[in-house]
PDB file of C-alpha atoms in Angstrom:
ATOM      1  CA  MET A   1      -5.134 -12.188   7.890  1.00  0.00           C
ATOM      2  CA  THR A   2      -5.787 -14.211   4.654  1.00  0.00           C
ATOM      3  CA  ALA A   3      -5.171 -12.400   1.914  1.00  0.00           C
ATOM      4  CA  LEU A   4      -7.541 -12.133  -1.208  1.00  0.00           C
ATOM      5  CA  HIS A   5      -5.765  -9.466  -2.640  1.00  0.00           C
ATOM      6  CA  THR A   6      -1.871  -8.541  -2.451  1.00  0.00           C
ATOM      7  CA  GLY A   7       0.345  -5.830  -3.994  1.00  0.00           C
ATOM      8  CA  GLY A   8       3.374  -3.552  -3.568  1.00  0.00           C
ATOM      9  CA  CYS A   9       6.139  -1.521  -5.264  1.00  0.00           C
ATOM     10  CA  ARG A  10       8.376  -1.769  -8.131  1.00  0.00           C
ATOM     11  CA  CYS A  11      11.247  -2.890  -6.306  1.00  0.00           C
ATOM     12  CA  GLY A  12       9.334  -5.011  -3.524  1.00  0.00           C
ATOM     13  CA  ALA A  13      10.176  -3.081  -0.539  1.00  0.00           C
ATOM     14  CA  VAL A  14       6.667  -1.968   0.324  1.00  0.00           C
ATOM     15  CA  ARG A  15       4.040  -5.176   0.259  1.00  0.00           C
ATOM     16  CA  PHE A  16       0.321  -5.125   1.439  1.00  0.00           C
ATOM     17  CA  GLU A  17      -2.184  -7.718   1.854  1.00  0.00           C
ATOM     18  CA  VAL A  18      -5.989  -7.127   1.768  1.00  0.00           C
ATOM     19  CA  SER A  19      -8.603  -9.640   3.473  1.00  0.00           C
ATOM     20  CA  ALA A  20     -11.579  -8.161   1.641  1.00  0.00           C
ATOM     21  CA  GLU A  21     -13.091  -7.315  -1.800  1.00  0.00           C
ATOM     22  CA  PRO A  22     -12.654  -3.323  -2.744  1.00  0.00           C
ATOM     23  CA  HIS A  23     -15.806  -0.932  -2.051  1.00  0.00           C
ATOM     24  CA  HIS A  24     -14.414   1.306  -4.813  1.00  0.00           C
ATOM     25  CA  VAL A  25     -12.692   1.088  -8.100  1.00  0.00           C
ATOM     26  CA  SER A  26     -12.441   4.235 -10.249  1.00  0.00           C
ATOM     27  CA  TYR A  27     -10.454   6.362 -12.511  1.00  0.00           C
ATOM     28  CA  CYS A  28      -9.631   9.732 -11.191  1.00  0.00           C
ATOM     29  CA  HIS A  29      -9.130  12.857 -13.724  1.00  0.00           C
ATOM     30  CA  CYS A  30      -8.178  15.333 -11.116  1.00  0.00           C
ATOM     31  CA  SER A  31      -4.935  17.394 -11.337  1.00  0.00           C
ATOM     32  CA  ASP A  32      -3.259  16.229  -7.928  1.00  0.00           C
ATOM     33  CA  CYS A  33      -3.697  12.764  -8.856  1.00  0.00           C
ATOM     34  CA  ARG A  34      -2.017  13.426 -12.316  1.00  0.00           C
ATOM     35  CA  ARG A  35       0.932  15.178 -10.691  1.00  0.00           C
ATOM     36  CA  ALA A  36       1.143  12.488  -7.594  1.00  0.00           C
ATOM     37  CA  SER A  37       0.963   9.602 -10.761  1.00  0.00           C
ATOM     38  CA  GLY A  38       2.673  11.385 -13.597  1.00  0.00           C
ATOM     39  CA  ALA A  39      -0.010   9.686 -15.789  1.00  0.00           C
ATOM     40  CA  PRO A  40      -2.784  11.439 -17.540  1.00  0.00           C
ATOM     41  CA  VAL A  41      -5.537   9.456 -15.572  1.00  0.00           C
ATOM     42  CA  SER A  42      -5.467   7.698 -12.590  1.00  0.00           C
ATOM     43  CA  ALA A  43      -6.903   4.371 -11.128  1.00  0.00           C
ATOM     44  CA  PHE A  44      -7.865   3.314  -7.472  1.00  0.00           C
ATOM     45  CA  VAL A  45      -8.755   0.574  -5.684  1.00  0.00           C
ATOM     46  CA  GLY A  46     -10.593   1.341  -2.278  1.00  0.00           C
ATOM     47  CA  PHE A  47     -10.593  -0.768   0.779  1.00  0.00           C
ATOM     48  CA  MET A  48     -11.472  -0.478   4.547  1.00  0.00           C
ATOM     49  CA  ALA A  49      -8.195   0.071   6.226  1.00  0.00           C
ATOM     50  CA  ASP A  50      -8.535  -2.376   8.986  1.00  0.00           C
ATOM     51  CA  GLN A  51      -8.739  -5.086   6.175  1.00  0.00           C
ATOM     52  CA  VAL A  52      -5.363  -4.376   5.031  1.00  0.00           C
ATOM     53  CA  ALA A  53      -1.861  -5.117   6.269  1.00  0.00           C
ATOM     54  CA  LEU A  54       0.961  -2.519   4.690  1.00  0.00           C
ATOM     55  CA  GLU A  55       4.584  -2.964   5.498  1.00  0.00           C
ATOM     56  CA  GLY A  56       7.574  -1.666   4.206  1.00  0.00           C
ATOM     57  CA  ARG A  57      10.593   0.371   5.931  1.00  0.00           C
ATOM     58  CA  THR A  58      10.835   2.333   2.966  1.00  0.00           C
ATOM     59  CA  LEU A  59       7.375   3.631   3.024  1.00  0.00           C
ATOM     60  CA  LYS A  60       7.016   7.528   2.728  1.00  0.00           C
ATOM     61  CA  SER A  61       4.548   9.590   2.640  1.00  0.00           C
ATOM     62  CA  PHE A  62       3.333  13.594   1.543  1.00  0.00           C
ATOM     63  CA  VAL A  63       0.497  15.374   3.284  1.00  0.00           C
ATOM     64  CA  ASN A  64      -1.546  18.180   1.185  1.00  0.00           C
ATOM     65  CA  GLY A  65      -4.235  19.398   3.229  1.00  0.00           C
ATOM     66  CA  PRO A  66      -6.490  16.310   4.314  1.00  0.00           C
ATOM     67  CA  VAL A  67      -4.612  13.901   1.695  1.00  0.00           C
ATOM     68  CA  GLU A  68      -1.816  11.811   2.508  1.00  0.00           C
ATOM     69  CA  ARG A  69      -0.041   9.985  -0.300  1.00  0.00           C
ATOM     70  CA  SER A  70       2.302   6.994   0.514  1.00  0.00           C
ATOM     71  CA  PHE A  71       5.107   5.817  -2.138  1.00  0.00           C
ATOM     72  CA  CYS A  72       8.020   3.742  -1.614  1.00  0.00           C
ATOM     73  CA  GLY A  73      11.029   6.233  -0.726  1.00  0.00           C
ATOM     74  CA  ASN A  74      13.604   3.327  -2.450  1.00  0.00           C
ATOM     75  CA  CYS A  75      11.773   3.235  -6.055  1.00  0.00           C
ATOM     76  CA  GLY A  76       9.314   6.393  -5.861  1.00  0.00           C
ATOM     77  CA  SER A  77       6.178   3.745  -6.611  1.00  0.00           C
ATOM     78  CA  PRO A  78       2.987   5.642  -5.546  1.00  0.00           C
ATOM     79  CA  ILE A  79       1.408   3.247  -3.452  1.00  0.00           C
ATOM     80  CA  ALA A  80      -1.893   4.924  -2.069  1.00  0.00           C
ATOM     81  CA  TYR A  81      -3.835   7.537  -0.250  1.00  0.00           C
ATOM     82  CA  VAL A  82      -6.127   8.245   2.741  1.00  0.00           C
ATOM     83  CA  ASP A  83      -8.228  11.261   3.236  1.00  0.00           C
ATOM     84  CA  ALA A  84      -8.624  12.472   6.448  1.00  0.00           C
ATOM     85  CA  ARG A  85     -12.402  13.000   5.476  1.00  0.00           C
ATOM     86  CA  LEU A  86     -12.671   9.395   4.792  1.00  0.00           C
ATOM     87  CA  ALA A  87     -12.183   7.942   8.169  1.00  0.00           C
ATOM     88  CA  GLY A  88     -11.226   4.258   7.854  1.00  0.00           C
ATOM     89  CA  GLN A  89     -10.576   3.819   4.048  1.00  0.00           C
ATOM     90  CA  ILE A  90      -7.268   3.513   1.891  1.00  0.00           C
ATOM     91  CA  TYR A  91      -7.074   3.646  -1.844  1.00  0.00           C
ATOM     92  CA  PHE A  92      -4.246   1.803  -3.668  1.00  0.00           C
ATOM     93  CA  MET A  93      -3.481   2.895  -7.042  1.00  0.00           C
ATOM     94  CA  LEU A  94      -4.397   0.107  -9.483  1.00  0.00           C
ATOM     95  CA  GLY A  95      -1.200  -0.435 -10.968  1.00  0.00           C
ATOM     96  CA  VAL A  96       0.529  -1.900  -7.636  1.00  0.00           C
ATOM     97  CA  MET A  97      -1.935  -4.394  -7.239  1.00  0.00           C
ATOM     98  CA  ASP A  98      -0.299  -7.674  -8.109  1.00  0.00           C
ATOM     99  CA  MET A  99      -3.577  -8.700 -10.291  1.00  0.00           C
ATOM    100  CA  PRO A 100      -4.500  -5.278 -11.677  1.00  0.00           C
ATOM    101  CA  ALA A 101      -6.752  -6.953 -14.318  1.00  0.00           C
ATOM    102  CA  TYR A 102      -9.091  -8.093 -11.481  1.00  0.00           C
ATOM    103  CA  PHE A 103      -9.899  -4.761 -10.601  1.00  0.00           C
ATOM    104  CA  LYS A 104     -12.325  -3.182 -13.195  1.00  0.00           C
ATOM    105  CA  PRO A 105     -13.021   0.496 -12.778  1.00  0.00           C
ATOM    106  CA  THR A 106     -16.732   1.388 -12.474  1.00  0.00           C
ATOM    107  CA  HIS A 107     -16.913   4.936 -12.716  1.00  0.00           C
ATOM    108  CA  HIS A 108     -14.620   8.329 -13.684  1.00  0.00           C
ATOM    109  CA  ALA A 109     -14.111  11.213 -10.881  1.00  0.00           C
ATOM    110  CA  TYR A 110     -13.204  14.462 -11.505  1.00  0.00           C
ATOM    111  CA  VAL A 111     -14.074  14.599 -15.336  1.00  0.00           C
ATOM    112  CA  ARG A 112     -14.075  18.260 -15.297  1.00  0.00           C
ATOM    113  CA  GLU A 113     -10.415  18.122 -15.282  1.00  0.00           C
ATOM    114  CA  GLN A 114     -10.132  15.564 -17.725  1.00  0.00           C
ATOM    115  CA  LEU A 115      -7.498  16.331 -20.246  1.00  0.00           C
ATOM    116  CA  PRO A 116      -8.991  17.067 -23.428  1.00  0.00           C
ATOM    117  CA  PHE A 117      -6.774  14.590 -25.649  1.00  0.00           C
ATOM    118  CA  LEU A 118      -7.593  11.556 -23.267  1.00  0.00           C
ATOM    119  CA  HIS A 119     -10.782   9.907 -24.926  1.00  0.00           C
ATOM    120  CA  MET A 120     -12.261   6.791 -22.566  1.00  0.00           C
ATOM    121  CA  PRO A 121     -15.285   5.792 -24.357  1.00  0.00           C
ATOM    122  CA  ASP A 122     -16.572   3.039 -22.013  1.00  0.00           C
ATOM    123  CA  ASN A 123     -19.885   4.245 -21.375  1.00  0.00           C
ATOM    124  CA  LEU A 124     -19.142   4.460 -17.252  1.00  0.00           C
ATOM    125  CA  PRO A 125     -20.857   6.882 -15.046  1.00  0.00           C
ATOM    126  CA  ARG A 126     -18.923  10.274 -14.807  1.00  0.00           C
ATOM    127  CA  HIS A 127     -18.622  12.532 -11.769  1.00  0.00           C
ATOM    128  CA  LEU A 128     -17.825  16.119 -12.250  1.00  0.00           C
ATOM    129  CA  LYS A 129     -16.152  15.894  -8.965  1.00  0.00           C
ATOM    130  CA  SER A 130     -15.374  13.208  -6.521  1.00  0.00           C
ATOM    131  CA  SER A 131     -17.207   9.614  -6.692  1.00  0.00           C
ATOM    132  CA  VAL A 132     -16.646   9.396  -3.178  1.00  0.00           C
ATOM    133  CA  ALA A 133     -18.990  11.653  -1.057  1.00  0.00           C
ATOM    134  CA  ARG A 134     -17.210  13.565   2.068  1.00  0.00           C
ATOM    135  CA  PRO A 135     -19.120  13.619   5.103  1.00  0.00           C
ATOM    136  CA  ASP A 136     -18.328  17.488   5.261  1.00  0.00           C
ATOM    137  CA  GLY A 137     -20.008  18.053   1.713  1.00  0.00           C
ATOM    138  CA  ASN A 138     -16.743  19.326   0.350  1.00  0.00           C
ATOM    139  CA  ASP A 139     -16.399  16.567  -2.565  1.00  0.00           C
ATOM    140  CA  GLN A 140     -13.241  18.522  -4.225  1.00  0.00           C
TER     141      GLN A 140
END
């Protein structure tokens, strides 16, 4: 695999390489992402899973409904999530990318859950729910 993009956790035990450009870069304001990241807003970079090589013996995961979030069991860094309704896709936390400044978000998701004190005057499109349509029509 020729890596165009790389990333990993804080301690270096989990690393990944991606051989393509992302299909999705966004902010998420949902409460689930807030709890998973500990931050008032999250940012994600989405790729097709078959374009990703992910390795790390300390990689752990937590499943909540159709969403599985991975993290480093050593340093605790959140790494990515996959959604069973979005077959073949993986969404990495923007902050674990080795060059995060390369990935500029293009929209906001779940703005109905955005914290009232958080102001992001960037003029990007804002979605009340998910910015990625689920095949089952349940975009929550």
